[in-house]
PDB file of C-alpha atoms in Angstrom:
ATOM      1  CA  MET A   1     -18.025  -1.180 -16.531  1.00  0.00           C
ATOM      2  CA  GLY A   2     -15.772   2.044 -16.607  1.00  0.00           C
ATOM      3  CA  ASP A   3     -12.843  -0.467 -15.462  1.00  0.00           C
ATOM      4  CA  THR A   4     -10.007   0.730 -18.451  1.00  0.00           C
ATOM      5  CA  ILE A   5      -8.509   3.991 -17.434  1.00  0.00           C
ATOM      6  CA  ILE A   6      -8.088   6.108 -20.410  1.00  0.00           C
ATOM      7  CA  THR A   7      -5.667   9.065 -18.991  1.00  0.00           C
ATOM      8  CA  SER A   8      -3.811   9.497 -15.520  1.00  0.00           C
ATOM      9  CA  THR A   9      -2.406  12.590 -14.161  1.00  0.00           C
ATOM     10  CA  LEU A  10      -0.721  13.659 -11.181  1.00  0.00           C
ATOM     11  CA  ASP A  11      -2.412  17.060  -9.766  1.00  0.00           C
ATOM     12  CA  GLY A  12      -0.181  18.271  -7.425  1.00  0.00           C
ATOM     13  CA  ASN A  13      -0.218  15.100  -4.374  1.00  0.00           C
ATOM     14  CA  VAL A  14      -3.602  13.615  -6.120  1.00  0.00           C
ATOM     15  CA  LEU A  15      -3.606  11.361  -8.683  1.00  0.00           C
ATOM     16  CA  VAL A  16      -6.084  12.066 -11.671  1.00  0.00           C
ATOM     17  CA  VAL A  17      -7.781   8.876 -13.269  1.00  0.00           C
ATOM     18  CA  GLU A  18     -10.406   9.192 -16.304  1.00  0.00           C
ATOM     19  CA  THR A  19     -12.449   6.309 -17.171  1.00  0.00           C
ATOM     20  CA  LYS A  20     -15.223   6.111 -19.591  1.00  0.00           C
ATOM     21  CA  ASP A  21     -17.403   6.546 -16.820  1.00  0.00           C
ATOM     22  CA  GLY A  22     -15.459   9.419 -15.532  1.00  0.00           C
ATOM     23  CA  VAL A  23     -12.868  10.988 -13.358  1.00  0.00           C
ATOM     24  CA  LEU A  24     -11.521   9.432 -10.074  1.00  0.00           C
ATOM     25  CA  THR A  25      -8.990  10.577  -7.563  1.00  0.00           C
ATOM     26  CA  TYR A  26      -6.596   9.368  -5.266  1.00  0.00           C
ATOM     27  CA  ASP A  27      -3.997  10.159  -3.127  1.00  0.00           C
ATOM     28  CA  SER A  28      -1.207   8.841  -0.684  1.00  0.00           C
ATOM     29  CA  LYS A  29      -4.037   7.418   1.389  1.00  0.00           C
ATOM     30  CA  PHE A  30      -5.629   5.073  -0.996  1.00  0.00           C
ATOM     31  CA  LEU A  31      -1.403   4.321  -2.340  1.00  0.00           C
ATOM     32  CA  VAL A  32      -0.799   3.294   0.960  1.00  0.00           C
ATOM     33  CA  ALA A  33      -4.048   1.215   1.348  1.00  0.00           C
ATOM     34  CA  ALA A  34      -3.557  -0.436  -2.156  1.00  0.00           C
ATOM     35  CA  LEU A  35       0.177  -0.910  -1.730  1.00  0.00           C
ATOM     36  CA  LEU A  36      -0.503  -3.266   1.840  1.00  0.00           C
ATOM     37  CA  ILE A  37      -2.993  -5.163   0.167  1.00  0.00           C
ATOM     38  CA  TYR A  38      -1.369  -5.820  -3.038  1.00  0.00           C
ATOM     39  CA  VAL A  39       1.341  -7.007  -0.791  1.00  0.00           C
ATOM     40  CA  ALA A  40      -1.084  -9.173   1.757  1.00  0.00           C
ATOM     41  CA  ARG A  41      -2.372 -10.657  -1.521  1.00  0.00           C
ATOM     42  CA  GLY A  42       0.752 -12.143  -2.024  1.00  0.00           C
ATOM     43  CA  SER A  43       0.134 -15.743  -0.820  1.00  0.00           C
ATOM     44  CA  GLY A  44      -2.898 -15.862  -2.523  1.00  0.00           C
ATOM     45  CA  THR A  45      -5.605 -14.783   0.559  1.00  0.00           C
ATOM     46  CA  ILE A  46      -5.657 -12.235   2.982  1.00  0.00           C
ATOM     47  CA  GLU A  47      -5.246 -13.670   6.208  1.00  0.00           C
ATOM     48  CA  PRO A  48      -7.344 -11.996   9.482  1.00  0.00           C
ATOM     49  CA  GLU A  49      -4.175 -11.005  10.938  1.00  0.00           C
ATOM     50  CA  GLU A  50      -3.303  -9.041   7.877  1.00  0.00           C
ATOM     51  CA  SER A  51      -6.250  -7.838   7.345  1.00  0.00           C
ATOM     52  CA  ALA A  52      -6.699  -6.516  11.383  1.00  0.00           C
ATOM     53  CA  LYS A  53      -2.872  -5.281  11.186  1.00  0.00           C
ATOM     54  CA  MET A  54      -3.552  -3.129   7.973  1.00  0.00           C
ATOM     55  CA  LEU A  55      -6.512  -1.892   9.814  1.00  0.00           C
ATOM     56  CA  GLU A  56      -4.248  -0.773  12.627  1.00  0.00           C
ATOM     57  CA  LEU A  57      -1.423   0.537  10.971  1.00  0.00           C
ATOM     58  CA  ILE A  58      -3.742   2.992   8.516  1.00  0.00           C
ATOM     59  CA  GLU A  59      -5.458   4.132  11.532  1.00  0.00           C
ATOM     60  CA  ILE A  60      -2.617   4.983  13.333  1.00  0.00           C
ATOM     61  CA  HIS A  61      -0.521   6.333  10.411  1.00  0.00           C
ATOM     62  CA  PHE A  62      -3.203   8.836   9.311  1.00  0.00           C
ATOM     63  CA  GLN A  63      -4.992   9.258  12.687  1.00  0.00           C
ATOM     64  CA  LEU A  64      -8.341   7.660  11.030  1.00  0.00           C
ATOM     65  CA  GLN A  65     -10.904   6.448  13.318  1.00  0.00           C
ATOM     66  CA  GLY A  66     -11.863   3.211  12.313  1.00  0.00           C
ATOM     67  CA  ALA A  67     -14.575   3.435  10.136  1.00  0.00           C
ATOM     68  CA  GLU A  68     -12.708   5.403   8.053  1.00  0.00           C
ATOM     69  CA  SER A  69      -9.506   3.393   7.535  1.00  0.00           C
ATOM     70  CA  LEU A  70     -12.065   0.388   6.735  1.00  0.00           C
ATOM     71  CA  GLU A  71     -13.613   2.723   4.420  1.00  0.00           C
ATOM     72  CA  LEU A  72     -10.210   3.705   2.848  1.00  0.00           C
ATOM     73  CA  LEU A  73      -9.481  -0.729   2.607  1.00  0.00           C
ATOM     74  CA  THR A  74     -12.774  -1.287   1.214  1.00  0.00           C
ATOM     75  CA  ARG A  75     -12.636   1.522  -1.493  1.00  0.00           C
ATOM     76  CA  ALA A  76      -9.127   0.163  -2.274  1.00  0.00           C
ATOM     77  CA  MET A  77      -9.653  -3.620  -2.491  1.00  0.00           C
ATOM     78  CA  SER A  78     -12.990  -2.733  -4.535  1.00  0.00           C
ATOM     79  CA  GLU A  79     -11.126  -0.249  -6.781  1.00  0.00           C
ATOM     80  CA  MET A  80      -8.086  -2.523  -7.591  1.00  0.00           C
ATOM     81  CA  ALA A  81     -10.607  -5.366  -8.643  1.00  0.00           C
ATOM     82  CA  GLU A  82     -12.508  -3.288 -11.135  1.00  0.00           C
ATOM     83  CA  ARG A  83      -9.658  -1.518 -12.464  1.00  0.00           C
ATOM     84  CA  PRO A  84      -6.501  -4.283 -12.284  1.00  0.00           C
ATOM     85  CA  ASP A  85      -4.349  -1.086 -14.153  1.00  0.00           C
ATOM     86  CA  LEU A  86      -4.868   1.144 -11.671  1.00  0.00           C
ATOM     87  CA  GLY A  87      -1.667  -0.044  -9.664  1.00  0.00           C
ATOM     88  CA  GLY A  88       0.508   1.101 -12.315  1.00  0.00           C
ATOM     89  CA  ALA A  89      -1.174   4.575 -12.180  1.00  0.00           C
ATOM     90  CA  LEU A  90      -0.752   4.627  -8.737  1.00  0.00           C
ATOM     91  CA  ALA A  91       2.893   4.077  -8.761  1.00  0.00           C
ATOM     92  CA  GLU A  92       2.935   8.028  -9.908  1.00  0.00           C
ATOM     93  CA  LEU A  93       1.791   8.773  -6.792  1.00  0.00           C
ATOM     94  CA  GLY A  94       5.127   7.574  -5.532  1.00  0.00           C
ATOM     95  CA  SER A  95       6.832  10.816  -6.604  1.00  0.00           C
ATOM     96  CA  THR A  96       5.637  12.796  -4.157  1.00  0.00           C
ATOM     97  CA  LEU A  97       6.167  10.973  -0.978  1.00  0.00           C
ATOM     98  CA  SER A  98       9.269  12.016   0.836  1.00  0.00           C
ATOM     99  CA  ASP A  99      11.918   9.574   1.679  1.00  0.00           C
ATOM    100  CA  GLN A 100      10.325   9.251   5.504  1.00  0.00           C
ATOM    101  CA  GLU A 101       6.991   8.768   4.150  1.00  0.00           C
ATOM    102  CA  LYS A 102       8.236   5.985   1.874  1.00  0.00           C
ATOM    103  CA  GLU A 103      10.068   4.179   4.397  1.00  0.00           C
ATOM    104  CA  ASP A 104       6.883   4.143   7.041  1.00  0.00           C
ATOM    105  CA  ILE A 105       5.128   2.699   4.291  1.00  0.00           C
ATOM    106  CA  ALA A 106       7.959   0.000   3.620  1.00  0.00           C
ATOM    107  CA  LEU A 107       7.428  -0.632   7.582  1.00  0.00           C
ATOM    108  CA  MET A 108       4.078  -0.573   7.096  1.00  0.00           C
ATOM    109  CA  ALA A 109       4.333  -3.164   4.526  1.00  0.00           C
ATOM    110  CA  LEU A 110       6.774  -5.433   6.323  1.00  0.00           C
ATOM    111  CA  LYS A 111       4.115  -5.310   9.637  1.00  0.00           C
ATOM    112  CA  VAL A 112       1.384  -6.783   7.499  1.00  0.00           C
ATOM    113  CA  ILE A 113       3.915  -9.481   5.755  1.00  0.00           C
ATOM    114  CA  ALA A 114       4.886 -10.982   9.100  1.00  0.00           C
ATOM    115  CA  ALA A 115       1.312 -10.302  11.110  1.00  0.00           C
ATOM    116  CA  ASP A 116      -0.079 -14.264  10.442  1.00  0.00           C
ATOM    117  CA  GLY A 117       2.898 -15.305  11.953  1.00  0.00           C
ATOM    118  CA  ARG A 118       4.425 -17.355   8.051  1.00  0.00           C
ATOM    119  CA  ARG A 119       7.235 -16.225   5.906  1.00  0.00           C
ATOM    120  CA  GLU A 120       5.634 -16.485   2.609  1.00  0.00           C
ATOM    121  CA  VAL A 121       8.074 -16.278  -0.680  1.00  0.00           C
ATOM    122  CA  ALA A 122       5.214 -14.594  -2.961  1.00  0.00           C
ATOM    123  CA  GLU A 123       4.701 -12.340  -0.151  1.00  0.00           C
ATOM    124  CA  MET A 124       8.297 -10.715   0.017  1.00  0.00           C
ATOM    125  CA  GLU A 125       8.051 -11.105  -3.784  1.00  0.00           C
ATOM    126  CA  GLN A 126       5.074  -8.858  -3.748  1.00  0.00           C
ATOM    127  CA  PHE A 127       6.645  -6.626  -1.318  1.00  0.00           C
ATOM    128  CA  ASN A 128       9.630  -6.066  -3.785  1.00  0.00           C
ATOM    129  CA  THR A 129       7.207  -5.332  -6.923  1.00  0.00           C
ATOM    130  CA  ALA A 130       5.799  -3.028  -4.876  1.00  0.00           C
ATOM    131  CA  VAL A 131       8.199  -0.660  -3.359  1.00  0.00           C
ATOM    132  CA  GLN A 132      10.046  -0.553  -6.560  1.00  0.00           C
ATOM    133  CA  ALA A 133       6.988   0.614  -8.162  1.00  0.00           C
ATOM    134  CA  ALA A 134       6.124   3.590  -5.720  1.00  0.00           C
ATOM    135  CA  GLY A 135       9.799   3.975  -6.246  1.00  0.00           C
ATOM    136  CA  ILE A 136      11.382   3.288  -3.093  1.00  0.00           C
ATOM    137  CA  SER A 137      14.724   2.749  -2.964  1.00  0.00           C
ATOM    138  CA  PRO A 138      16.991  -0.502  -1.806  1.00  0.00           C
ATOM    139  CA  GLU A 139      18.624   2.032   0.913  1.00  0.00           C
ATOM    140  CA  ILE A 140      14.881   3.092   2.346  1.00  0.00           C
ATOM    141  CA  VAL A 141      13.567  -0.936   2.005  1.00  0.00           C
ATOM    142  CA  HIS A 142      17.209  -1.801   4.210  1.00  0.00           C
ATOM    143  CA  ARG A 143      16.098   1.212   6.782  1.00  0.00           C
ATOM    144  CA  ALA A 144      12.478   0.034   6.869  1.00  0.00           C
ATOM    145  CA  PHE A 145      14.063  -3.436   7.584  1.00  0.00           C
ATOM    146  CA  ASP A 146      16.024  -1.636  10.542  1.00  0.00           C
ATOM    147  CA  ARG A 147      13.245  -0.308  11.925  1.00  0.00           C
ATOM    148  CA  TYR A 148      11.265  -3.667  11.735  1.00  0.00           C
ATOM    149  CA  PHE A 149      14.207  -5.590  13.481  1.00  0.00           C
ATOM    150  CA  SER A 150      14.763  -3.235  16.339  1.00  0.00           C
ATOM    151  CA  GLU A 151      11.233  -3.023  16.523  1.00  0.00           C
ATOM    152  CA  THR A 152      10.058  -6.534  16.707  1.00  0.00           C
ATOM    153  CA  MET A 153      13.221  -8.266  18.246  1.00  0.00           C
ATOM    154  CA  PRO A 154      13.521  -8.902  21.694  1.00  0.00           C
ATOM    155  CA  GLY A 155      15.983  -7.035  23.984  1.00  0.00           C
ATOM    156  CA  SER A 156      15.762  -4.005  21.516  1.00  0.00           C
TER     157      SER A 156
END
């Protein structure tokens, strides 16, 4: 199994990862899918509501068809399971994102956390770890929280 990363480098907006089985590439779409999965797994399992919310958010954000969104999430889950050290390498892609993209990603992660109607401390800890690793500043996270509450609070 080629689960160990030998090298990883950024080539423009693409992360190129070399394993003993060959070279793999990852883009910002994959980063978003992996980050959402990482956050959703914070409570130990991904709830059906969280899965549905991830599919919906990826579909809308990247303007993908349902099958493409599902394929992206499935690939991200599979590759993150096969290569536990991939998360650290993926964090390098954070530097290729604009502040607006980072804010959008943080907002999507908040929506995934809230999808099952429960507030889990472990999911918020995963969220904090993920946004830090992706280089999303506290100011950007704060803006994402503001957007989340303006979209979800009654009378907003």
